[in-house]
Short mmCIF file of C-alpha atoms in Angstrom, two decimals:
data_model
loop_
_atom_site.label_atom_id
_atom_site.label_comp_id
_atom_site.label_asym_id
_atom_site.label_seq_id
_atom_site.Cartn_x
_atom_site.Cartn_y
_atom_site.Cartn_z
CA UNK U 8 -68.99 206.91 131.56
CA UNK U 9 -71.62 207.18 133.19
CA UNK U 10 -71.87 204.11 133.72
CA UNK U 11 -69.03 202.54 135.11
CA UNK U 12 -68.66 205.95 136.90
CA UNK U 13 -71.68 205.57 139.15
CA UNK U 14 -71.44 201.82 139.20
CA UNK U 15 -68.33 201.87 140.96
CA UNK U 16 -69.56 204.49 143.63
CA UNK U 17 -72.50 201.81 143.98
CA UNK U 18 -70.64 198.73 144.75
CA UNK U 19 -68.00 201.01 147.43
CA UNK U 20 -70.65 201.79 149.18
CA UNK U 21 -72.30 198.31 148.98
CA UNK U 22 -75.64 199.69 146.75
CA UNK U 23 -77.10 203.00 148.31
CA UNK U 24 -80.48 204.58 147.06
CA UNK U 25 -79.14 207.15 144.76
CA UNK U 26 -76.76 205.19 143.05
CA UNK U 27 -78.77 202.58 141.59
CA UNK U 28 -82.02 204.32 140.56
CA UNK U 29 -79.40 206.30 138.00
CA UNK U 30 -78.51 203.13 137.20
CA UNK U 31 -81.77 201.04 136.32
CA UNK U 32 -82.61 204.65 133.86
CA UNK U 33 -79.35 204.18 131.85
CA UNK U 34 -80.68 200.42 131.11
CA UNK U 35 -82.57 201.67 128.59
CA UNK U 36 -82.83 198.32 125.84
CA UNK U 37 -78.81 198.59 125.41
CA UNK U 38 -77.04 195.55 125.59
CA UNK U 39 -73.84 197.76 125.73
CA UNK U 40 -75.11 199.43 128.51
CA UNK U 41 -75.58 196.20 130.28
CA UNK U 42 -72.09 195.03 129.58
CA UNK U 43 -70.21 198.04 130.40
CA UNK U 44 -71.60 198.15 133.48
CA UNK U 45 -71.12 193.83 133.97
CA UNK U 46 -67.57 195.04 133.49
CA UNK U 47 -67.28 196.98 137.34
CA UNK U 48 -65.55 195.58 138.82
CA UNK U 49 -68.28 193.31 141.94
CA UNK U 50 -71.02 194.39 140.97
CA UNK U 51 -72.03 191.17 139.45
CA UNK U 52 -71.66 189.75 143.40
CA UNK U 53 -73.30 193.24 145.20
CA UNK U 54 -76.40 191.95 142.18
CA UNK U 55 -76.75 188.69 141.87
CA UNK U 56 -74.93 187.40 145.25
CA UNK U 57 -78.03 186.55 147.41
CA UNK U 58 -75.63 185.88 150.54
CA UNK U 59 -74.16 189.43 150.26
CA UNK U 60 -77.81 191.02 151.09
CA UNK U 61 -77.26 192.37 154.86
CA UNK U 62 -74.47 194.10 153.95
CA UNK U 63 -75.91 195.75 151.14
CA UNK U 64 -77.93 199.17 151.38
CA UNK U 65 -80.53 200.72 150.03
CA UNK U 66 -81.80 197.02 148.83
CA UNK U 67 -85.09 197.99 147.82
CA UNK U 68 -82.89 200.51 145.29
CA UNK U 69 -80.45 197.50 144.82
CA UNK U 70 -82.95 195.24 144.16
CA UNK U 71 -85.19 197.09 141.10
CA UNK U 72 -81.42 197.19 139.46
CA UNK U 73 -81.18 193.51 139.61
CA UNK U 74 -84.84 192.94 138.10
CA UNK U 75 -84.08 195.65 135.29
CA UNK U 76 -80.82 193.27 134.90
CA UNK U 77 -82.86 190.20 133.86
CA UNK U 78 -84.80 191.85 132.09
CA UNK U 79 -82.51 192.94 129.78
CA UNK U 80 -79.65 189.98 129.64
CA UNK U 81 -78.45 188.62 126.60
CA UNK U 82 -76.96 185.12 126.54
CA UNK U 83 -73.37 186.14 127.34
CA UNK U 84 -74.10 188.55 130.05
CA UNK U 85 -77.03 186.33 131.33
CA UNK U 86 -74.43 182.97 131.24
CA UNK U 87 -72.07 185.65 133.53
CA UNK U 88 -74.82 186.59 135.63
CA UNK U 89 -74.87 182.60 136.53
CA UNK U 90 -71.23 181.76 136.91
CA UNK U 91 -72.27 185.42 139.74
CA UNK U 92 -74.79 183.56 141.70
CA UNK U 93 -78.30 184.73 139.76
CA UNK U 94 -79.50 181.02 140.05
CA UNK U 95 -78.13 179.98 143.86
CA UNK U 96 -80.96 179.20 146.09
CA UNK U 97 -80.27 182.78 148.19
CA UNK U 98 -80.70 184.77 144.51
CA UNK U 99 -84.33 183.08 143.80
CA UNK U 100 -84.60 184.03 146.89
CA UNK U 101 -84.08 187.84 146.36
CA UNK U 102 -84.61 188.08 143.28
CA UNK U 103 -88.72 186.59 143.57
CA UNK U 104 -89.10 188.31 147.86
CA UNK U 105 -90.19 191.62 146.59
CA UNK U 106 -93.60 192.14 144.33
CA UNK U 107 -92.94 192.08 140.70
CA UNK U 108 -89.86 190.35 139.86
CA UNK U 109 -91.26 187.65 138.81
CA UNK U 110 -91.07 188.48 135.81
CA UNK U 111 -87.17 188.65 135.20
CA UNK U 112 -87.24 184.79 136.13
CA UNK U 113 -89.70 183.80 133.78
CA UNK U 114 -86.95 186.66 130.64
CA UNK U 115 -84.48 184.49 132.41
CA UNK U 116 -85.78 180.74 131.70
CA UNK U 117 -87.43 181.49 128.63
CA UNK U 118 -84.15 182.60 127.63
CA UNK U 119 -81.65 180.61 128.82
CA UNK U 120 -83.51 176.79 129.16
CA UNK U 121 -80.24 175.16 129.86
CA UNK U 122 -80.85 176.38 133.13
CA UNK U 123 -83.97 175.53 134.42
CA UNK U 124 -82.42 172.43 135.86
CA UNK U 125 -80.46 173.99 138.78
CA UNK U 126 -83.04 177.01 138.45
CA UNK U 127 -85.52 173.99 140.68
CA UNK U 128 -83.46 172.82 142.08
CA UNK U 129 -82.24 175.65 143.71
CA UNK U 130 -86.06 176.88 144.31
CA UNK U 131 -87.89 177.82 141.62
CA UNK U 132 -91.52 176.25 141.96
CA UNK U 133 -91.61 177.27 145.33
CA UNK U 134 -90.61 180.78 144.77
CA UNK U 135 -93.31 180.60 142.17
CA UNK U 136 -96.10 179.80 144.32
CA UNK U 137 -95.70 181.90 147.21
CA UNK U 138 -95.28 184.80 143.57
CA UNK U 139 -99.03 183.32 142.84
CA UNK U 140 -100.61 183.38 146.26
CA UNK U 141 -99.38 187.11 146.83
CA UNK U 142 -101.55 190.11 146.40
CA UNK U 143 -99.47 192.06 144.10
CA UNK U 144 -101.75 190.82 140.78
CA UNK U 145 -98.50 191.20 138.35
CA UNK U 146 -96.62 188.52 139.47
CA UNK U 147 -99.80 186.14 138.87
CA UNK U 148 -99.54 185.16 135.33
CA UNK U 149 -95.43 185.83 135.14
CA UNK U 150 -94.89 183.29 137.46
CA UNK U 151 -97.87 180.70 136.35
CA UNK U 152 -95.50 181.48 132.58
CA UNK U 153 -92.18 181.00 134.61
CA UNK U 154 -93.23 177.40 136.57
CA UNK U 155 -94.74 175.90 132.88
CA UNK U 156 -91.68 177.28 131.02
CA UNK U 157 -89.19 174.99 133.59
CA UNK U 158 -91.71 172.31 133.51
CA UNK U 159 -91.60 172.52 129.04
CA UNK U 160 -88.31 172.79 128.65
CA UNK U 161 -86.75 170.46 132.44
CA UNK U 162 -85.37 166.32 131.91
CA UNK U 163 -88.11 164.08 132.13
CA UNK U 164 -86.92 163.75 136.21
CA UNK U 165 -87.51 167.56 137.06
CA UNK U 166 -91.44 167.14 135.15
CA UNK U 167 -92.03 166.76 140.31
CA UNK U 168 -90.00 168.86 141.24
CA UNK U 169 -91.95 171.22 139.19
CA UNK U 170 -94.94 170.21 141.03
CA UNK U 171 -93.94 170.78 144.76
CA UNK U 172 -93.99 173.11 147.30
CA UNK U 173 -97.75 174.16 146.34
CA UNK U 174 -97.59 175.41 142.76
CA UNK U 175 -100.62 173.34 141.68
CA UNK U 176 -102.86 174.89 144.65
CA UNK U 177 -101.38 178.63 143.49
CA UNK U 178 -101.97 178.41 139.74
CA UNK U 179 -106.08 177.06 141.20
CA UNK U 180 -106.04 180.12 143.57
CA UNK U 181 -105.16 181.81 140.46
CA UNK U 182 -108.16 181.11 138.57
CA UNK U 183 -110.36 181.39 141.66
CA UNK U 184 -109.24 184.76 142.35
CA UNK U 185 -108.18 186.46 139.19
CA UNK U 186 -110.60 187.32 136.01
CA UNK U 187 -108.30 188.60 134.03
CA UNK U 188 -108.65 185.88 130.92
CA UNK U 189 -105.06 185.83 129.84
CA UNK U 190 -104.42 185.72 133.42
CA UNK U 191 -106.27 182.26 132.98
CA UNK U 192 -105.25 181.33 129.26
CA UNK U 193 -101.76 181.52 131.14
CA UNK U 194 -102.41 179.46 133.73
CA UNK U 195 -104.10 176.65 131.48
CA UNK U 196 -101.40 176.59 130.12
CA UNK U 197 -99.25 176.20 132.65
CA UNK U 198 -101.42 173.38 134.10
CA UNK U 199 -101.49 171.53 130.64
CA UNK U 200 -97.61 171.41 130.71
CA UNK U 201 -98.09 169.53 133.83
CA UNK U 202 -100.60 167.08 132.37
CA UNK U 203 -98.71 167.09 129.31
CA UNK U 204 -95.11 165.43 130.91
CA UNK U 205 -96.52 163.67 133.50
CA UNK U 206 -99.87 162.67 133.74
CA UNK U 207 -100.28 160.52 137.07
CA UNK U 208 -98.09 162.55 138.85
CA UNK U 209 -100.32 165.46 137.76
CA UNK U 210 -103.38 163.79 138.78
CA UNK U 211 -101.48 162.49 142.07
CA UNK U 212 -100.41 166.05 143.11
CA UNK U 213 -104.00 167.81 142.07
CA UNK U 214 -105.63 165.53 144.07
CA UNK U 215 -103.83 166.57 147.03
CA UNK U 216 -102.79 170.15 146.49
CA UNK U 217 -105.77 171.36 144.63
CA UNK U 218 -108.77 169.08 144.95
CA UNK U 219 -111.23 171.36 144.04
CA UNK U 220 -109.19 172.07 140.51
CA UNK U 221 -111.56 169.85 138.71
CA UNK U 222 -114.42 171.33 139.28
CA UNK U 223 -113.41 175.23 138.53
CA UNK U 224 -111.93 173.58 135.46
CA UNK U 225 -114.94 172.10 134.77
CA UNK U 226 -117.20 175.32 135.11
CA UNK U 227 -114.58 177.38 132.91
CA UNK U 228 -115.08 174.17 129.69
CA UNK U 229 -118.95 175.85 130.39
CA UNK U 230 -118.34 179.05 130.29
CA UNK U 231 -116.23 179.16 127.33
CA UNK U 232 -119.27 176.49 125.07
CA UNK U 233 -121.33 179.40 125.49
CA UNK U 234 -119.00 182.07 124.37
CA UNK U 235 -119.37 184.26 126.82
CA UNK U 236 -120.00 184.64 130.29
CA UNK U 237 -123.36 184.75 131.56
CA UNK U 238 -124.47 187.45 134.59
CA UNK U 239 -123.37 186.20 138.40
CA UNK U 240 -123.66 187.04 141.30
CA UNK U 241 -120.25 189.22 143.38
CA UNK U 242 -117.61 186.33 144.75
CA UNK U 243 -118.53 183.96 141.44
CA UNK U 244 -114.59 183.09 140.79
CA UNK U 245 -115.57 181.84 136.97
CA UNK U 246 -116.53 184.95 136.02
CA UNK U 247 -114.64 186.40 133.60
CA UNK U 248 -114.72 186.81 129.32
CA UNK U 249 -113.59 184.48 127.80
CA UNK U 250 -113.93 186.14 124.64
CA UNK U 251 -111.49 188.33 125.96
CA UNK U 252 -108.96 185.47 125.46
CA UNK U 253 -106.65 185.71 121.37
CA UNK U 254 -106.72 182.16 121.97
CA UNK U 255 -110.57 181.20 122.74
CA UNK U 256 -110.63 178.18 121.15
CA UNK U 257 -106.89 177.13 122.13
CA UNK U 258 -107.86 177.72 125.67
CA UNK U 259 -110.66 175.89 125.66
CA UNK U 260 -109.56 172.94 124.54
CA UNK U 261 -107.06 173.13 126.71
CA UNK U 262 -109.80 172.85 129.56
CA UNK U 263 -112.00 170.14 128.05
CA UNK U 264 -108.12 168.17 128.32
CA UNK U 265 -107.50 169.21 131.57
CA UNK U 266 -110.51 167.78 132.20
CA UNK U 267 -110.62 164.61 130.72
CA UNK U 268 -107.36 164.08 132.05
CA UNK U 269 -108.56 164.87 136.22
CA UNK U 270 -111.71 163.05 135.33
CA UNK U 271 -110.23 159.96 134.38
CA UNK U 272 -111.31 160.04 130.76
CA UNK U 273 -107.55 159.03 129.75
CA UNK U 274 -108.92 157.59 126.33
CA UNK U 275 -110.64 159.99 125.27
CA UNK U 276 -108.43 162.43 126.52
CA UNK U 277 -106.08 164.99 123.30
CA UNK U 278 -103.43 166.91 123.90
CA UNK U 279 -103.02 170.01 122.79
CA UNK U 280 -100.85 170.76 121.11
#
């Protein structure tokens, strides 16, 4: 009853700073509660029709609620959100336009790969690249995983589209500014997905967007081979601890594969799984 009552109030007021936080708190992970909220007439359009954002009040609070819903969706509620406009260009821009929201779209792609082609065509790569270029640190790994997942499950004809809008430059940028082993490992996985799905396009796009990527990956290979990072001067972009990566052996194989690909040693490159 509470969710229905507050949901109706949110729709009647076209979003406000009081109702949305109450609903966020009520979304405790129960799919039943999300289904109850989505049954409120008008709520899906309010949350997921990006074309209506200018008419909403309490915009940050409504955005937070939309992101929270994306994190909790089941197959059925996700289908409802997509039908309401979740993957429209305007809505992708709205959802990914604020820090901390890349995780939400990553969850959507993981749960519903059948929608990935639509998301790619409607601007997902561009928004993931922007999220990685942003200074909001939690977005980096989530955006890298999101675009990597999209590239892995999309149709072959969509792989090159995933590398548009400076995506490879953004991934290289994260490697240069983040010393977190797990973030770097996530970026390396995403790069491997591109390289394994369309090697020629990956090499071409990497050289155009991120000519420094091959050198960065080679230095990372050297550090991994030594088992841990040596003392490095402040600001060194390879000063991370590979021993904190739980899959350091897998990361080492992927780095070796990527450096072989980018240096043209395709004859000895072994595609990591």
